[in-house]
Coordinates of C-alpha atoms and ligand atoms in Angstrom, one line a residue:
M1 CA 87.4 93.0 -59.9
R2 CA 90.1 91.9 -57.3
I3 CA 88.8 90.0 -54.3
L4 CA 90.0 89.0 -51.0
I5 CA 88.5 86.0 -49.3
L6 CA 89.1 85.9 -45.4
G7 CA 89.5 82.4 -44.0
S8 CA 91.3 79.2 -44.5
G9 CA 88.9 76.3 -44.7
G10 CA 87.2 74.2 -47.0
R11 CA 84.5 76.8 -47.6
E12 CA 87.0 79.4 -48.6
C13 CA 88.7 76.9 -50.7
A14 CA 85.5 76.5 -52.5
F15 CA 84.9 80.3 -53.0
A16 CA 88.6 80.7 -54.4
W17 CA 87.6 77.7 -56.8
K18 CA 84.6 79.3 -58.1
F19 CA 86.1 82.6 -58.6
S20 CA 89.2 81.2 -60.4
K21 CA 86.7 80.2 -63.1
E22 CA 85.4 83.7 -63.5
L23 CA 88.1 85.9 -62.5
A24 CA 92.1 86.0 -63.7
I25 CA 94.0 84.1 -60.8
E26 CA 96.0 87.5 -60.0
N27 CA 92.8 89.1 -59.1
I28 CA 92.2 86.4 -56.3
F29 CA 93.6 86.6 -52.7
I30 CA 92.8 84.3 -49.7
A31 CA 94.0 85.3 -46.1
P32 CA 95.4 83.1 -44.8
G33 CA 94.5 80.4 -47.0
N34 CA 95.5 76.9 -47.3
A35 CA 97.6 74.6 -49.6
G36 CA 94.6 74.2 -51.7
T37 CA 93.7 78.0 -52.2
S38 CA 97.0 78.5 -53.6
Q39 CA 96.0 76.8 -56.8
Y40 CA 93.2 79.5 -57.4
G41 CA 94.9 82.6 -56.2
T42 CA 97.3 84.2 -54.0
N43 CA 97.7 83.3 -50.2
V44 CA 98.5 86.1 -47.8
N45 CA 99.3 86.1 -44.5
L46 CA 96.9 88.3 -42.7
S47 CA 95.1 88.0 -39.5
I48 CA 91.3 87.9 -40.1
T49 CA 90.4 90.2 -37.5
D50 CA 93.2 92.6 -37.7
F51 CA 91.2 95.0 -39.9
N52 CA 94.0 97.7 -39.9
Q53 CA 96.2 95.2 -41.5
I54 CA 93.7 93.9 -43.7
G55 CA 93.0 97.7 -44.8
S56 CA 96.8 98.2 -45.6
F57 CA 96.8 95.1 -47.8
C58 CA 93.7 96.1 -49.5
I59 CA 94.9 99.6 -50.4
K60 CA 98.2 98.2 -51.7
N61 CA 96.9 95.5 -53.8
N62 CA 93.8 97.6 -55.1
I63 CA 91.2 95.2 -53.5
D64 CA 87.5 96.2 -54.7
F65 CA 85.7 93.4 -52.8
I66 CA 86.2 91.5 -49.3
L67 CA 84.3 88.1 -48.9
P68 CA 84.7 86.9 -45.3
G69 CA 84.1 83.3 -45.1
G70 CA 83.2 83.0 -41.5
E71 CA 81.6 84.7 -38.7
D72 CA 84.4 86.1 -36.5
S73 CA 85.3 89.1 -38.6
L74 CA 81.9 90.1 -39.3
V75 CA 80.8 89.7 -35.7
A76 CA 84.0 91.6 -34.9
G77 CA 82.8 94.7 -37.2
I78 CA 84.9 94.2 -40.4
R79 CA 82.2 96.0 -42.5
N80 CA 81.9 99.0 -40.0
Y81 CA 85.5 99.4 -40.0
F82 CA 85.8 99.7 -43.7
E83 CA 82.7 102.0 -44.0
N84 CA 84.1 104.2 -41.4
R85 CA 87.2 104.8 -42.7
E86 CA 87.5 107.3 -45.4
D87 CA 90.5 105.6 -47.4
L88 CA 88.6 102.0 -47.1
K89 CA 84.9 102.6 -47.8
K90 CA 85.0 102.3 -51.6
I91 CA 86.1 98.7 -50.8
Y92 CA 82.9 96.5 -50.6
V93 CA 82.5 94.1 -47.6
F94 CA 80.5 91.5 -48.8
G95 CA 78.8 90.7 -45.5
P96 CA 76.6 92.3 -42.7
D97 CA 77.7 94.9 -40.4
V98 CA 77.7 94.3 -36.6
Q99 CA 74.0 94.7 -36.2
G100 CA 73.3 92.3 -39.0
A101 CA 76.0 89.7 -37.7
M102 CA 74.1 89.7 -34.6
L103 CA 71.6 87.4 -36.2
E104 CA 74.4 84.8 -35.5
G105 CA 76.3 86.4 -32.7
S106 CA 73.4 86.6 -30.4
K107 CA 70.9 83.8 -29.8
E108 CA 68.9 86.0 -27.6
F109 CA 68.8 88.8 -30.4
S110 CA 68.0 86.2 -33.1
K111 CA 65.2 84.7 -31.1
K112 CA 63.6 87.9 -30.2
F113 CA 63.7 88.9 -33.7
M114 CA 61.9 85.7 -34.9
T115 CA 59.2 86.3 -32.2
K116 CA 58.7 89.9 -33.5
Y117 CA 58.3 88.9 -37.1
N118 CA 56.3 85.9 -36.4
I119 CA 59.1 83.6 -37.7
P120 CA 58.6 79.8 -36.8
T121 CA 61.1 78.6 -34.0
A122 CA 61.2 77.0 -30.9
R123 CA 59.3 78.4 -27.9
F124 CA 62.0 80.3 -25.6
K125 CA 62.8 82.5 -22.9
S126 CA 66.4 84.2 -22.2
F127 CA 68.0 84.6 -18.9
N128 CA 71.1 86.3 -17.3
K129 CA 73.4 85.9 -14.4
E130 CA 70.9 87.2 -11.8
Q131 CA 68.0 85.0 -13.3
I132 CA 69.4 81.6 -12.4
E133 CA 66.3 80.7 -10.2
L134 CA 63.8 82.1 -13.0
A135 CA 65.8 79.7 -15.6
F136 CA 65.0 76.8 -13.2
E137 CA 61.4 77.6 -13.1
F138 CA 61.1 77.7 -16.8
L139 CA 62.6 74.5 -17.0
K140 CA 59.5 73.2 -15.3
T141 CA 57.2 74.4 -18.2
L142 CA 59.3 72.2 -20.9
K143 CA 59.4 68.7 -21.4
S144 CA 62.8 66.6 -21.7
P145 CA 65.1 67.1 -23.4
Y146 CA 65.9 70.5 -22.6
V147 CA 67.9 72.8 -25.0
I148 CA 70.4 75.4 -23.3
K149 CA 72.3 77.7 -25.3
A150 CA 74.9 80.3 -24.6
D151 CA 73.9 83.7 -26.3
G152 CA 77.1 84.3 -27.9
L153 CA 79.7 82.9 -30.1
A154 CA 81.2 79.7 -28.7
A155 CA 82.9 78.1 -31.5
G156 CA 79.9 75.7 -32.4
K157 CA 80.0 74.3 -28.8
G158 CA 77.8 76.6 -27.0
V159 CA 74.6 74.5 -27.3
L160 CA 73.8 71.8 -24.6
I161 CA 70.9 69.2 -24.9
C162 CA 70.0 67.7 -21.8
N163 CA 67.7 64.6 -21.0
S164 CA 66.9 65.4 -17.2
I165 CA 66.2 68.3 -15.1
S166 CA 69.1 68.1 -13.1
E167 CA 71.5 67.9 -15.9
A168 CA 69.8 71.0 -17.4
K169 CA 70.3 73.1 -14.1
D170 CA 74.0 71.9 -14.3
A171 CA 74.2 73.2 -17.6
I172 CA 72.6 76.4 -16.5
K173 CA 75.0 77.0 -13.7
D174 CA 77.8 76.1 -15.8
M175 CA 77.1 78.7 -18.2
L176 CA 75.7 81.4 -16.0
K177 CA 77.8 80.8 -12.9
N178 CA 81.0 79.1 -13.7
D179 CA 81.5 80.9 -17.0
I180 CA 82.2 77.7 -19.1
F181 CA 81.7 79.6 -22.5
G182 CA 83.3 82.8 -21.2
T183 CA 81.2 85.8 -21.6
A184 CA 79.3 84.3 -24.4
G185 CA 77.2 82.5 -21.4
N186 CA 76.6 85.7 -19.7
T187 CA 73.3 85.4 -21.1
I188 CA 71.6 81.9 -22.0
V189 CA 68.5 80.9 -24.0
I190 CA 66.5 78.0 -23.0
E191 CA 64.2 76.4 -25.5
E192 CA 61.6 74.0 -26.5
F193 CA 63.1 70.7 -28.1
L194 CA 62.3 70.4 -31.8
S195 CA 62.0 66.9 -33.2
G196 CA 62.6 66.5 -36.9
I197 CA 65.3 66.4 -39.7
E198 CA 67.5 69.3 -40.3
V199 CA 68.1 71.5 -43.4
S200 CA 70.0 74.5 -44.1
F201 CA 68.6 77.3 -46.8
F202 CA 70.9 80.1 -48.0
A203 CA 69.9 83.4 -49.2
I204 CA 72.0 86.3 -50.7
T205 CA 70.8 89.6 -50.3
D206 CA 71.6 93.2 -51.3
G207 CA 69.3 94.5 -48.5
N208 CA 66.4 94.9 -50.5
N209 CA 66.2 91.5 -52.6
Y210 CA 67.6 88.4 -52.4
I211 CA 68.1 85.3 -54.4
L212 CA 67.9 81.8 -52.8
L213 CA 70.9 79.2 -53.4
P214 CA 70.2 75.5 -53.5
E215 CA 69.5 73.9 -49.8
A216 CA 71.8 71.4 -48.1
K217 CA 71.8 68.8 -45.5
D218 CA 75.1 68.7 -43.3
Y219 CA 76.1 65.7 -41.1
K220 CA 77.3 67.5 -37.9
R221 CA 78.2 64.4 -35.6
I222 CA 81.6 62.6 -35.8
G223 CA 80.1 59.0 -35.9
E224 CA 77.9 57.1 -38.0
N225 CA 74.1 57.4 -37.8
D226 CA 74.8 60.9 -36.2
T227 CA 76.2 59.6 -33.1
G228 CA 79.0 61.0 -31.0
L229 CA 80.6 64.5 -30.7
N230 CA 79.6 67.4 -32.6
T231 CA 82.4 68.7 -35.4
G232 CA 82.1 71.6 -37.8
G233 CA 80.4 69.1 -40.3
M234 CA 81.4 65.8 -41.7
G235 CA 79.7 66.0 -45.1
A236 CA 76.6 67.9 -47.0
V237 CA 74.3 66.9 -49.5
S238 CA 72.2 68.9 -51.9
P239 CA 69.4 68.8 -53.1
V240 CA 67.9 67.6 -50.2
I241 CA 64.8 65.3 -51.1
F242 CA 62.0 66.4 -48.7
A243 CA 62.7 69.9 -49.4
D244 CA 60.3 69.9 -52.3
N245 CA 58.5 72.9 -53.9
K246 CA 55.6 72.9 -51.2
F247 CA 58.2 72.7 -48.3
K248 CA 60.3 75.6 -50.2
E249 CA 57.3 77.9 -50.5
K250 CA 56.7 77.5 -46.8
V251 CA 60.4 78.3 -46.2
V252 CA 60.3 81.5 -48.5
E253 CA 56.9 82.5 -46.9
K254 CA 57.3 81.9 -43.3
I255 CA 60.8 82.4 -43.0
V256 CA 63.0 84.2 -45.8
N257 CA 60.4 86.8 -46.6
P258 CA 59.8 87.9 -43.2
T259 CA 63.5 87.7 -42.2
I260 CA 64.2 90.2 -45.1
Y261 CA 61.5 92.3 -44.0
G262 CA 62.3 92.4 -40.7
L263 CA 65.9 93.3 -41.1
K264 CA 64.9 96.0 -43.3
N265 CA 62.1 97.2 -40.6
E266 CA 64.8 97.3 -38.0
N267 CA 67.1 99.5 -40.0
I268 CA 69.9 96.9 -40.3
N269 CA 71.4 97.4 -43.6
Y270 CA 72.2 93.6 -44.1
R271 CA 74.0 92.3 -47.1
G272 CA 75.5 89.2 -47.8
F273 CA 74.8 85.5 -47.2
I274 CA 72.0 84.5 -44.9
F275 CA 72.1 80.9 -43.5
F276 CA 68.9 79.6 -42.3
G277 CA 69.5 76.4 -40.2
L278 CA 66.1 74.9 -40.1
I279 CA 64.3 71.6 -39.0
N280 CA 61.3 70.0 -40.6
V281 CA 58.7 69.1 -38.1
N282 CA 56.1 67.4 -39.9
N283 CA 56.4 69.1 -43.0
E284 CA 56.6 72.7 -41.4
P285 CA 60.1 74.6 -41.2
Y286 CA 61.3 76.1 -38.0
V287 CA 64.3 78.2 -37.7
I288 CA 66.7 76.5 -35.4
E289 CA 69.5 79.2 -35.9
Y290 CA 70.5 81.9 -38.3
N291 CA 74.2 82.3 -39.5
C292 CA 75.5 85.4 -41.1
R293 CA 77.9 83.6 -43.7
M294 CA 77.7 80.4 -45.7
G295 CA 78.0 77.1 -44.2
D296 CA 80.9 74.8 -44.0
P297 CA 80.8 72.2 -45.7
E298 CA 77.5 73.2 -47.2
T299 CA 79.6 75.8 -49.3
E300 CA 81.5 72.8 -51.1
T301 CA 78.3 71.2 -51.8
V302 CA 76.2 74.1 -52.9
L303 CA 78.7 76.3 -55.0
P304 CA 79.3 73.6 -57.5
R305 CA 75.5 73.4 -58.3
L306 CA 75.6 77.3 -59.0
K307 CA 76.1 77.9 -62.8
T308 CA 75.7 81.9 -62.2
S309 CA 79.0 83.8 -61.8
L310 CA 79.4 84.4 -58.0
S311 CA 81.5 87.5 -58.9
E312 CA 78.5 88.7 -60.7
I313 CA 76.3 88.2 -58.1
I314 CA 78.4 90.2 -55.7
K315 CA 78.7 93.1 -58.1
K316 CA 75.1 93.1 -58.6
S317 CA 74.6 93.0 -54.9
K318 CA 77.0 96.4 -54.8
M319 CA 74.8 98.1 -57.4
G320 CA 71.5 97.2 -55.7
Q321 CA 70.6 95.1 -58.7
L322 CA 70.4 91.7 -57.4
S323 CA 66.7 91.5 -58.5
S324 CA 67.9 91.6 -62.2
L325 CA 69.7 88.2 -61.8
Q326 CA 67.9 85.1 -62.3
P327 CA 70.4 82.5 -60.8
E328 CA 70.9 79.0 -62.7
F329 CA 71.7 75.6 -60.8
I330 CA 73.0 72.5 -62.2
N331 CA 69.9 70.1 -61.7
E332 CA 72.0 67.4 -60.5
Y333 CA 73.3 66.0 -57.0
C334 CA 76.2 67.3 -55.2
T335 CA 77.7 65.6 -52.0
T336 CA 80.6 66.2 -50.1
V337 CA 82.5 63.8 -47.7
I338 CA 85.1 65.5 -45.2
L339 CA 88.1 63.7 -44.4
V340 CA 89.4 64.5 -40.8
S341 CA 92.4 63.8 -38.5
K342 CA 92.2 60.9 -36.1
G343 CA 91.1 62.1 -32.8
Y344 CA 88.8 65.0 -34.2
P345 CA 86.8 66.8 -32.8
G346 CA 89.1 65.9 -29.7
N347 CA 93.0 66.3 -29.8
Y348 CA 94.5 65.5 -33.0
E349 CA 97.8 65.7 -34.8
K350 CA 98.9 67.8 -37.7
G351 CA 101.5 67.7 -40.2
K352 CA 100.7 64.3 -41.8
K353 CA 101.8 64.0 -45.2
I354 CA 98.8 63.9 -47.7
I355 CA 98.9 61.9 -50.9
I356 CA 96.2 62.2 -53.6
N357 CA 96.4 59.8 -56.7
D358 CA 94.8 60.7 -59.7
V359 CA 91.4 61.8 -58.6
N360 CA 89.3 62.4 -61.7
D361 CA 85.8 62.1 -60.5
S362 CA 85.8 64.9 -57.9
L363 CA 86.6 68.1 -56.8
I364 CA 89.0 68.1 -53.8
F365 CA 88.5 71.3 -51.6
H366 CA 91.5 71.8 -49.1
A367 CA 90.4 72.5 -45.4
G368 CA 93.2 72.2 -43.1
T369 CA 96.2 71.8 -45.0
K370 CA 99.4 73.5 -45.5
F371 CA 102.5 73.2 -47.9
E372 CA 105.8 72.4 -46.1
N373 CA 109.0 70.8 -46.8
A374 CA 107.8 70.4 -50.4
E375 CA 104.7 68.4 -49.5
T376 CA 100.9 68.9 -48.8
Q377 CA 100.3 68.2 -44.9
S378 CA 97.5 68.2 -42.7
N379 CA 97.0 71.2 -40.7
G380 CA 93.6 71.1 -38.9
G381 CA 90.7 68.6 -37.6
R382 CA 88.9 68.8 -40.9
V383 CA 91.7 68.1 -43.8
L384 CA 90.0 67.7 -47.2
A385 CA 86.4 68.1 -48.5
V386 CA 85.6 65.4 -51.4
T387 CA 82.8 66.8 -53.5
S388 CA 81.3 65.0 -56.5
I389 CA 78.3 65.7 -58.8
D390 CA 76.1 63.0 -60.5
N391 CA 72.6 62.6 -61.8
S392 CA 71.8 60.5 -58.9
L393 CA 72.6 60.9 -54.9
E394 CA 73.7 57.3 -54.9
G395 CA 76.3 58.3 -58.1
A396 CA 77.5 61.3 -56.5
L397 CA 78.3 59.6 -53.1
K398 CA 79.7 56.7 -55.0
K399 CA 82.0 59.0 -57.0
C400 CA 83.1 60.6 -53.6
Y401 CA 83.9 57.3 -51.8
N402 CA 85.9 56.0 -55.0
S403 CA 87.9 59.1 -54.7
I404 CA 88.6 58.9 -51.1
N405 CA 90.2 55.5 -51.8
K406 CA 92.8 57.3 -53.7
I407 CA 93.4 59.6 -50.9
Q408 CA 95.9 58.7 -48.2
Y409 CA 97.3 60.2 -44.9
D410 CA 98.1 59.0 -41.5
G411 CA 94.9 58.8 -39.3
M412 CA 92.5 59.6 -42.2
N413 CA 88.8 59.4 -40.7
F414 CA 85.6 60.1 -42.6
R415 CA 82.0 59.1 -42.2
K416 CA 80.7 56.2 -44.4
D417 CA 77.1 57.1 -44.1
I418 CA 76.8 60.4 -45.6
G419 CA 73.6 60.9 -47.7
K420 CA 72.4 57.5 -46.6
D421 CA 69.6 58.6 -44.3
L422 CA 68.2 60.7 -47.5
L423 CA 68.8 57.6 -49.9
N424 CA 66.2 55.7 -47.9
Y425 CA 64.1 58.8 -47.0
K426 CA 60.2 57.9 -47.2
Ligands
AMP501 P1 72.8 75.8 -33.0 O1 74.1 76.2 -32.5 O2 71.7 76.7 -32.4 O3 72.5 75.2 -34.6 O4 72.3 74.4 -32.3 C1 73.2 73.4 -32.8 C2 72.6 72.1 -33.0 O5 71.7 71.7 -31.9 C3 71.4 72.1 -34.0 O6 72.2 72.1 -35.2 C4 70.4 71.3 -33.5 O7 70.9 69.8 -34.0 C5 70.4 71.1 -32.2 N1 69.5 72.1 -31.7 C6 69.5 73.5 -31.2 N2 68.4 73.8 -30.9 C7 67.5 72.8 -31.0 C8 66.0 72.8 -30.7 N3 65.3 73.6 -30.4 N4 65.5 71.5 -30.8 C9 66.2 70.4 -31.2 N5 67.5 70.3 -31.4 C10 68.3 71.7 -31.4
LIG502 N1 78.1 73.6 -41.1 C1 77.4 74.3 -40.2 C2 78.1 75.7 -40.2 O1 78.8 75.9 -40.9 O2 77.6 76.3 -39.2

C-alpha cells in the first residue's frame, strides 16, 4: 500500500506518524509536508489543488491511496477528478466528492440537510444578496447574541457572533453587500445562539457503515479562559469527561445515524471522515457544524489513542468492509498543546530556529516548520503540537507542559490552561 497525504500541518504529521508504524517509510508521501513529516515518509513539492500535477505524481510513483488532510482539495473536487480520469480512477481518494464535501463547504446546505433529517441544530434561516431586509426582519425573532455565518469556506473566520442588533445588521451588510468574505458570503446563515460546551465527534465511513473514533475537545481561542481571537486550535484533549455513555448514545442515535442515512438517501456517495462539531446544551447534543475531514489539532489527540491500523481501516473502506472491523482504542487520556508564533493569529514572523532538547514523554508533531540552512525553523502560525498520553488527564497535561519546557524558539507562545476546564468539570 502506497499512500499520499495532502497537507502540511500537525494533522498531516500525525497521519504520517501513524502510517509509519504500519507501512514501510518508502510507501508514505506527504505533499507538501513539513520538517516533521519527513521523518515518517517523503515530502513532495506538490500543490494540493493542482490535481493534474498530483495525478502525474501518483502514476509515476504507483500511489494507491490519497488522504487529503484538509477540506480545500475535497471541496475543489479531488475525488471527482480522480474518478473521472480513466488513468487515475483506480487510485482511491479517501474523502468525499464535491457533493459530500458540501457538508462543510456550504453552511446553507448542511443546515438544510440537518433540518430534513431531523438532526438537532440551532434554528436558522439563510439569505442571499437580495434579501438583506428579510435578514433584518429575521433578527427580530432571535435573542442576543446573534450568530451570522458566511455560507462558504472562509478560512475559519466566516462566523460572527454579535451582541447587539446593530452589530448584527452591520455583519449582515458586511457579508452580503461589502463582500468581506468574497463569494463565500454571497449567501449567509443566521442562527440562534446555543449556549453550552463544545465537543467534537469523528466517524469514518465507507458510505454504508461507519466506525466512531474517540471524541475530543479543542481550544479555539488564542487566550487563556477562552478569550481573544479564534485560531485554528490551541490544544485538544480526549476523552472528554462529559461525553459519557449516555451522551454518546444520544450522539449516535440523533446525529451520527441520521447523518449517514441522510447522505445515502441523498445519493451522496460519501466516504472518509465526518467531523461532527457539537455543542452540549443541558446534556443534549446539537450540531454546530460538520467538517468533511479530521480536525487539527484533534487528529494529534485522537490518532495516538487509535490502536487499530489506519491503513487497514482505509483498505477495508475501499472494499466496503468497514463493518468487519472493530476498532480498538487506548483507554487513557491524550492531550495536545499547540505552540504558536508570537503574534498569531494576527501577523507573525517565520524562520525562527527551533531547538528541541531530549523530549521523552511526549510526541512532537510538526505543524508550521521547515528545514532550512541545516536547522529546523518555524514556518507558520501554529508551529508544533506537543502530545502526551497518561492514565489521568492531569498527568497527560503535566507531561505536555514538562516537554514544552525543553522546547525553545524566539516568540514561542502557548496556552497554559488546556484541559483545565475539564479537570474541574462538575
Ligand atoms: P463554525 O465555523 O460553524 O464551527 O463556528 C465557529 C464557532 O462559532 C463554533 O466553534 C462555535 O464556538 C461558535 N458558534 C457557531 N455557531 C454557534 C451557535 N449557533 N451558537 C453558539 N456558538 C456558535
Ligand atoms: N480544530 C477545528 C478544526 O479542525 O476545524
